[in-house]
Coordinates of C-alpha atoms in Angstrom, one line a residue:
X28 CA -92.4 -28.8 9.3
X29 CA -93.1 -29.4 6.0
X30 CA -89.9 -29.7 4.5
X31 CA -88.9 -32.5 7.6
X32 CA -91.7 -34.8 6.6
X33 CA -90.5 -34.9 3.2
X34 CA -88.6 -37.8 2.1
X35 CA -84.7 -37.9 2.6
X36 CA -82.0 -38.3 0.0
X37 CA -80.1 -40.9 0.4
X38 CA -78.0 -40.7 -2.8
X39 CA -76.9 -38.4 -5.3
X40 CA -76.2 -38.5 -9.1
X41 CA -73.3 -37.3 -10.5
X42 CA -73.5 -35.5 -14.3
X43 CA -69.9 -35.5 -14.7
X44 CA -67.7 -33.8 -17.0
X45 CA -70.1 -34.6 -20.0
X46 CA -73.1 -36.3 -21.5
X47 CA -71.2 -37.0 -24.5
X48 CA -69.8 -40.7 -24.5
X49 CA -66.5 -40.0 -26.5
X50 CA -66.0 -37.4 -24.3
X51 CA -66.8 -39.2 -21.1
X52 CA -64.1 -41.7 -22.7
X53 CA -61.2 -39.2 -23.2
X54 CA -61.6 -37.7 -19.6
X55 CA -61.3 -41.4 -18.1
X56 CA -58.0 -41.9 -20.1
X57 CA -56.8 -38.5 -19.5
X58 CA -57.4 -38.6 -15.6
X59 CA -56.5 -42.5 -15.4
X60 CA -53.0 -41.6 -17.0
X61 CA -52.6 -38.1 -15.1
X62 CA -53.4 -40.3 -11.7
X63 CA -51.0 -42.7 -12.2
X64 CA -48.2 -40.4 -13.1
X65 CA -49.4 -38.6 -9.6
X66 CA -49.2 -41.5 -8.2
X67 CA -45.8 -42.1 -9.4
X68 CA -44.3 -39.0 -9.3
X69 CA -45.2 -37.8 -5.8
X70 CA -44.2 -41.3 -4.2
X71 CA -40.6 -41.0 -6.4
X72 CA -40.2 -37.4 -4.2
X73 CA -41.0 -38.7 -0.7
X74 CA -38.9 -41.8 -1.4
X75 CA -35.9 -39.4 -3.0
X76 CA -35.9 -37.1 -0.2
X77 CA -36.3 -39.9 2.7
X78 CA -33.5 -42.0 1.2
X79 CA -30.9 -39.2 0.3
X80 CA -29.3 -37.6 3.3
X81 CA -28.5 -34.2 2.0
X82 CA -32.0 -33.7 1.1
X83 CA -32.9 -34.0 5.3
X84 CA -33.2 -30.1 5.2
X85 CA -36.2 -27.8 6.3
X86 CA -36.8 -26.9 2.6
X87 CA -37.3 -30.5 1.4
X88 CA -39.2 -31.8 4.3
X89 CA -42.0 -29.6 3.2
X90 CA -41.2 -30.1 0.1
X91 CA -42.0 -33.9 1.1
X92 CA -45.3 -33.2 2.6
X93 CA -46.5 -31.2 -0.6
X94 CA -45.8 -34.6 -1.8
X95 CA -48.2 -36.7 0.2
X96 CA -50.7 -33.7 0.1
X97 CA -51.1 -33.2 -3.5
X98 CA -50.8 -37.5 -3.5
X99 CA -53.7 -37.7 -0.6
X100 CA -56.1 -34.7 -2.7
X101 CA -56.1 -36.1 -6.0
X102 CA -56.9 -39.4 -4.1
X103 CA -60.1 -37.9 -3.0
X104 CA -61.9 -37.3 -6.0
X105 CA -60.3 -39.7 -9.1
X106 CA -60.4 -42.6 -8.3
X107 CA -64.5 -42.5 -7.3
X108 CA -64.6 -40.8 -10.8
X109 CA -62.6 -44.0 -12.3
X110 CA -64.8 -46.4 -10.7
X111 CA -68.0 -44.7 -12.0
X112 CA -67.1 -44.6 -15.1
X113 CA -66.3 -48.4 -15.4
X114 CA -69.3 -49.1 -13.3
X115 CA -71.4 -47.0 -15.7
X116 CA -73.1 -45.5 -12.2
X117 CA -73.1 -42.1 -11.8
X118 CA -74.2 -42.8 -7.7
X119 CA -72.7 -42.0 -4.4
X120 CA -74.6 -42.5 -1.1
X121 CA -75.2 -39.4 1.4
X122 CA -72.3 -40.6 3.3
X123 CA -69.6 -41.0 1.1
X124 CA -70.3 -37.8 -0.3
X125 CA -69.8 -36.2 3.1
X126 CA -67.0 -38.0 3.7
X127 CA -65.8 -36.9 0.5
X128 CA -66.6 -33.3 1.3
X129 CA -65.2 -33.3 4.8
X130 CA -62.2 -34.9 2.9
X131 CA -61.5 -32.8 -0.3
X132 CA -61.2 -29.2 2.3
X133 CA -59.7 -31.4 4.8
X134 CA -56.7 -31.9 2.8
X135 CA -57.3 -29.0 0.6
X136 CA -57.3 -26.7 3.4
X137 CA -54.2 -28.0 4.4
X138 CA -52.4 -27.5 1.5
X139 CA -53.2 -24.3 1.4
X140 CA -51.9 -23.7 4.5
X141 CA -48.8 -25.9 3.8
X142 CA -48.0 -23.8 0.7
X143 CA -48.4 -20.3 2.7
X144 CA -46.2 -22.1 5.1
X145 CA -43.7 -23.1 2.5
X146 CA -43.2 -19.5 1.3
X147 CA -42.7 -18.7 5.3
X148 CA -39.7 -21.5 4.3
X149 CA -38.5 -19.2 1.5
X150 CA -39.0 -15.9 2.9
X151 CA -36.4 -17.4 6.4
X152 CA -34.1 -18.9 4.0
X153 CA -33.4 -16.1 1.8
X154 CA -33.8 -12.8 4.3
X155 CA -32.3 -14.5 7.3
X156 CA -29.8 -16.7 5.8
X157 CA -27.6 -16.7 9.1
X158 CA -30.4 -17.8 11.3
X159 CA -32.1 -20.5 9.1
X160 CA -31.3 -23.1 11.1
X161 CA -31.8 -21.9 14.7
X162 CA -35.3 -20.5 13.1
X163 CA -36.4 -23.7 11.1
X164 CA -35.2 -26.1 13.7
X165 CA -36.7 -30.3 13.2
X166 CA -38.9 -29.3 16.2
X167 CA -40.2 -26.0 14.6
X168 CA -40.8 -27.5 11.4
X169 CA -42.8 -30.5 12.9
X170 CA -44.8 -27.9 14.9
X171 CA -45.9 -26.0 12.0
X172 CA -46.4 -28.9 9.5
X173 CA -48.9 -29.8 12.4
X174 CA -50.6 -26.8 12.8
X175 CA -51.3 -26.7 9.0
X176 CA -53.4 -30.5 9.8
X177 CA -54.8 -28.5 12.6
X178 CA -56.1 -25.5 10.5
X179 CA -57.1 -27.9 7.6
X180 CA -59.4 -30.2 10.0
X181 CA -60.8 -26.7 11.5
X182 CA -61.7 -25.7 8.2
X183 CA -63.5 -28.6 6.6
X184 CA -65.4 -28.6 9.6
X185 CA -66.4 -25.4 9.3
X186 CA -67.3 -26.0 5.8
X187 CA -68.8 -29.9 6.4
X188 CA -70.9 -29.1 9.4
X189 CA -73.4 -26.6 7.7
X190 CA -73.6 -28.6 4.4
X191 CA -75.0 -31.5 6.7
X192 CA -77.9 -29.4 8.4
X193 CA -79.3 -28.6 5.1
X194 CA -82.5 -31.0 4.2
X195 CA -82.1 -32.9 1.0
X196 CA -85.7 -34.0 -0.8
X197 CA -84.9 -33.8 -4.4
X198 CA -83.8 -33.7 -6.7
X199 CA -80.3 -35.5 -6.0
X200 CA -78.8 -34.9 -9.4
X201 CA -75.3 -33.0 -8.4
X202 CA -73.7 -30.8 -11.8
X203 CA -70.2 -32.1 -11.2
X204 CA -68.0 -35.0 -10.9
X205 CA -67.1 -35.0 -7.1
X206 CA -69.4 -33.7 -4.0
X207 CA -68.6 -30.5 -2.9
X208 CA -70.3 -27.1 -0.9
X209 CA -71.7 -24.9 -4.0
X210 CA -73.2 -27.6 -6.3
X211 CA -74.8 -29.4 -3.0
X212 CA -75.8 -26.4 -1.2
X213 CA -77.9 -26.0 -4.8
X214 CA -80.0 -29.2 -4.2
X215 CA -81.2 -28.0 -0.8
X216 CA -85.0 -27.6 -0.1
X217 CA -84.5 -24.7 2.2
X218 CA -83.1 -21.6 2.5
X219 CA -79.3 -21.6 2.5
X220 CA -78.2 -18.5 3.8
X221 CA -76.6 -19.9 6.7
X222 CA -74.7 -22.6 5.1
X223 CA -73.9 -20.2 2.0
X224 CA -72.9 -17.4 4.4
X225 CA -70.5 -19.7 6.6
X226 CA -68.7 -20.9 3.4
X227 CA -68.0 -17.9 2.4
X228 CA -66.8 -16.7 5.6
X229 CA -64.7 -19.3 5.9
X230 CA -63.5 -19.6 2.7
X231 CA -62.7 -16.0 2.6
X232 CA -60.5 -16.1 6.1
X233 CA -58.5 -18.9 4.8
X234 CA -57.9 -17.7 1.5
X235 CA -57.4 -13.8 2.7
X236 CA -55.6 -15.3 5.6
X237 CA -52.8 -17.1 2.7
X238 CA -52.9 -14.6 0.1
X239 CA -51.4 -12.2 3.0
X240 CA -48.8 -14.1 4.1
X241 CA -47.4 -14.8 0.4
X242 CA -48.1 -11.5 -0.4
X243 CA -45.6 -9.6 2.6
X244 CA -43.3 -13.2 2.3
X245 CA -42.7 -12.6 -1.2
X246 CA -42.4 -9.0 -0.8
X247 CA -39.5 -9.1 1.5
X248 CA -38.0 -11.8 -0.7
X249 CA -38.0 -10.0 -4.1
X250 CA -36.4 -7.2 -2.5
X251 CA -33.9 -8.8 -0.7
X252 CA -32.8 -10.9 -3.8
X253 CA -33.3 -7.1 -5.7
X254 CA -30.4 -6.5 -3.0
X255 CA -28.1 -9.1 -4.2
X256 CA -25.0 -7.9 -6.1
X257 CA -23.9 -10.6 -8.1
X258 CA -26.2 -12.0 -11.0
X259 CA -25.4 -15.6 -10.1
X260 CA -26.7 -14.7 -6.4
X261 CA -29.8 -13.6 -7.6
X262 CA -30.4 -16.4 -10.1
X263 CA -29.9 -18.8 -8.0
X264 CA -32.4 -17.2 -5.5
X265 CA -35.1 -16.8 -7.8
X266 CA -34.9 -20.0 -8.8
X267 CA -35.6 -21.4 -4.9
X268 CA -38.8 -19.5 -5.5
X269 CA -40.1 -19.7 -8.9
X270 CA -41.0 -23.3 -8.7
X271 CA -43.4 -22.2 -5.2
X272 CA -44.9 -19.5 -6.7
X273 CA -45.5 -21.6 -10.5
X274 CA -47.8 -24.3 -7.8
X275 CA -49.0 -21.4 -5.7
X276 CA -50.7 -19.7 -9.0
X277 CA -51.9 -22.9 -10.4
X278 CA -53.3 -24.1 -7.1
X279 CA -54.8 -20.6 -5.4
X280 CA -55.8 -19.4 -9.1
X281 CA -58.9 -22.0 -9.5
X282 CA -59.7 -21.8 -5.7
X283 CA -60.3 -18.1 -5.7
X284 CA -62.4 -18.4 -9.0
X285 CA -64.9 -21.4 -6.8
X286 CA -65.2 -20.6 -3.1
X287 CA -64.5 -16.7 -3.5
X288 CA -68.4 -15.8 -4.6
X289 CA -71.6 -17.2 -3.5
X290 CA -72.5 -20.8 -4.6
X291 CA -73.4 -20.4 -8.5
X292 CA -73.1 -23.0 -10.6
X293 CA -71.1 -22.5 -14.2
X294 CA -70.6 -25.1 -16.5
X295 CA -67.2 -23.8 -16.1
X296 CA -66.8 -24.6 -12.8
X297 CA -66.6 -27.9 -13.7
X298 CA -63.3 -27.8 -15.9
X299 CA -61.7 -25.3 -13.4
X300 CA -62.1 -27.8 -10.6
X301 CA -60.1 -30.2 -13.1
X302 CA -57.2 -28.2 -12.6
X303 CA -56.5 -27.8 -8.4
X304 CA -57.8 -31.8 -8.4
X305 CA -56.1 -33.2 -10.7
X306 CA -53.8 -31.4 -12.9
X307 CA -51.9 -29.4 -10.1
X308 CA -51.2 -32.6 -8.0
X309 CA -49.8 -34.0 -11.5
X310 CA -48.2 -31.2 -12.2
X311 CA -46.2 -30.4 -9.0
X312 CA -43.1 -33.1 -8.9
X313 CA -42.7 -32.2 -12.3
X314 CA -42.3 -28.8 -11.7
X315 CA -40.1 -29.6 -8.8
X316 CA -38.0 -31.7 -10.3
X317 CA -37.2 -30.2 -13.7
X318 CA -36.0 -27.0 -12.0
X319 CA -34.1 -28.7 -9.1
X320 CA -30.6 -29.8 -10.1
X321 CA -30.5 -31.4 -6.6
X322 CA -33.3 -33.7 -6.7
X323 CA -32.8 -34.6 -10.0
X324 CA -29.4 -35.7 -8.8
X325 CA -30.5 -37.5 -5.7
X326 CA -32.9 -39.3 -8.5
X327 CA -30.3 -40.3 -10.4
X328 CA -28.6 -41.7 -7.5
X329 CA -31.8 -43.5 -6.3
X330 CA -32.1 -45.2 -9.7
X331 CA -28.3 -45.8 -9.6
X332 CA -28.5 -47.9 -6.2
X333 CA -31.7 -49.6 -6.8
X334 CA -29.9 -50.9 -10.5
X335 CA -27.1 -51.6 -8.4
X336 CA -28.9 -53.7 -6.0
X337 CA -30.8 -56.0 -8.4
X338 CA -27.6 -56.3 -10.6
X339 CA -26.1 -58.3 -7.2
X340 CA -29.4 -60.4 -6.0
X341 CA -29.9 -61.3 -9.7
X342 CA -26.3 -62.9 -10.1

């Protein structure tokens, strides 16, 4: 009864990256710049792959929704940072940073199910050449695109709703730069056991639940490609794969090294989080691109029509 009649937060602080002022001022430029080139670069995919008809295949349709994930997740978290930082207020109300929480696994939870889904893609493509098509039909691949919003929104809820039945009375200062389970669960008055208990629980069925999938999908696929006779063959296999696994290491690495232990706070924690919100989705159409001859082409023809087309209206 106690802790009820105590008073209510009703905003947090943020600490951020750093106290330091010239440090605070390179992370804005840094993040600023790498946000923008997200922005850029994930929007150039999904309008590459919508506008070129040979790219209307199963592989580039998820390819497309990595696209808008990675776009939607770094969304979350930077530009709230941005505006703080020009502000010069550290703040966020109780309700934006559970809307912020609810979104960052919302979408993050997705993506991980999107990229366990994408090596599914891979592991169809390469091991059952012949019945790709019949297996990844439009219909299928709409199905399970959905299924991996469904299993997202299942686990931010399982991860939002015990965060909001902790009582907040103070302090409010949060040791990071976005609102998230561990650093808030840190601030409550109470015990945590459930919430703490729940997220790891859940955390450590989705990430067990993944790591399985890629595991036994890339193990069929290595030895099938193994299988391959010609070196071209299995080059050219490999290379359908390399990029997924690059963004599945970079992504799934951090993400382990957070949610897989109970909520402790590092100062480390901080910089890893850098990297699965904001370097990853920065990172991923280049890493897509620069290894895929074919998207790199359909760029190029992008570019060519769109020169094409302001050649003739500015005549």
């Amino acid at each position: 009864m106690a802790v009820r009649n105590e008073t209510r937060v009703t905003e947090f602080i943020f600490l951020g990256l750093s106290s330091n002022l010239t440090i605070q001022i390179v992370f804005f430029v840094l993040c600023l710049v790498m946000y923008l080139l997200t922005i850029a670069g994930n929007l150039l995919i999904l309008l590459t792959i919508y506008f070129d008809t040979q790219l209307q295949t199963p592989m580039y349709f998820f390819l497309s929704h990595l696209s808008f994930l990675d776009l939607s997740f770094s969304t979350v978290t930077v530009p709230k940072s941005l505006i703080n930082f020009l502000l010069q207020s550290n703040a966020i109300s109780f309700n934006e940073c559970i809307v912020q929480l609810f979104f960052l696994h919302f979408i993050g939870g997705t993506e991980c199910f999107h990229l366990t889904l994408m090596a599914y893609d891979r592991y169809v493509a390469i091991c059952n050449p012949l019945r790709y098509n019949t297996i990844m039909s439009r219909r299928v691949c709409l199905l399970l695109v959905i299924s991996t919003w469904v299993g997202g929104l299942i686990h931010s809820f399982a991860q939002t709703l015990p965060t909001i039945q902790l009582p907040f009375c103070g302090p409010n200062e949060i040791n990071h730069f976005f609102c998230d389970t561990h650093p808030l669960s840190l601030l409550a008055c109470s015990s945590t056991f459930f919430s703490e208990t729940a997220d790891m629980v859940n955390s450590g069925t989705l990430a067990l639940g993944c790591f399985l999938v890629l595991v036994i999908s890339y193990t069929y696929i290595i030895s099938t490609i193994l299988k391959i006779r010609s070196t071209e063959g299995r080059q050219k296999a490999f290379s359908t794969c390399a990029s997924h696994l690059m963004v599945v290491t970079v992504f799934f690495g951090p993400c382990l090294f957070i949610y897989m232990r109970p909520p402790v706070s590092f100062e480390s924690d901080k910089l890893v989080s850098v990297f699965y919100t904001i370097v990853t989705p920065w990172l991923n159409p280049f890493i897509y691109t620069l290894r895929n001859e074919k998207v790199k082409n359909s760029m190029k023809k992008l570019r060519d029509r769109k020169v094409s087309f302001l050649e003739v209206h500015m005549k």
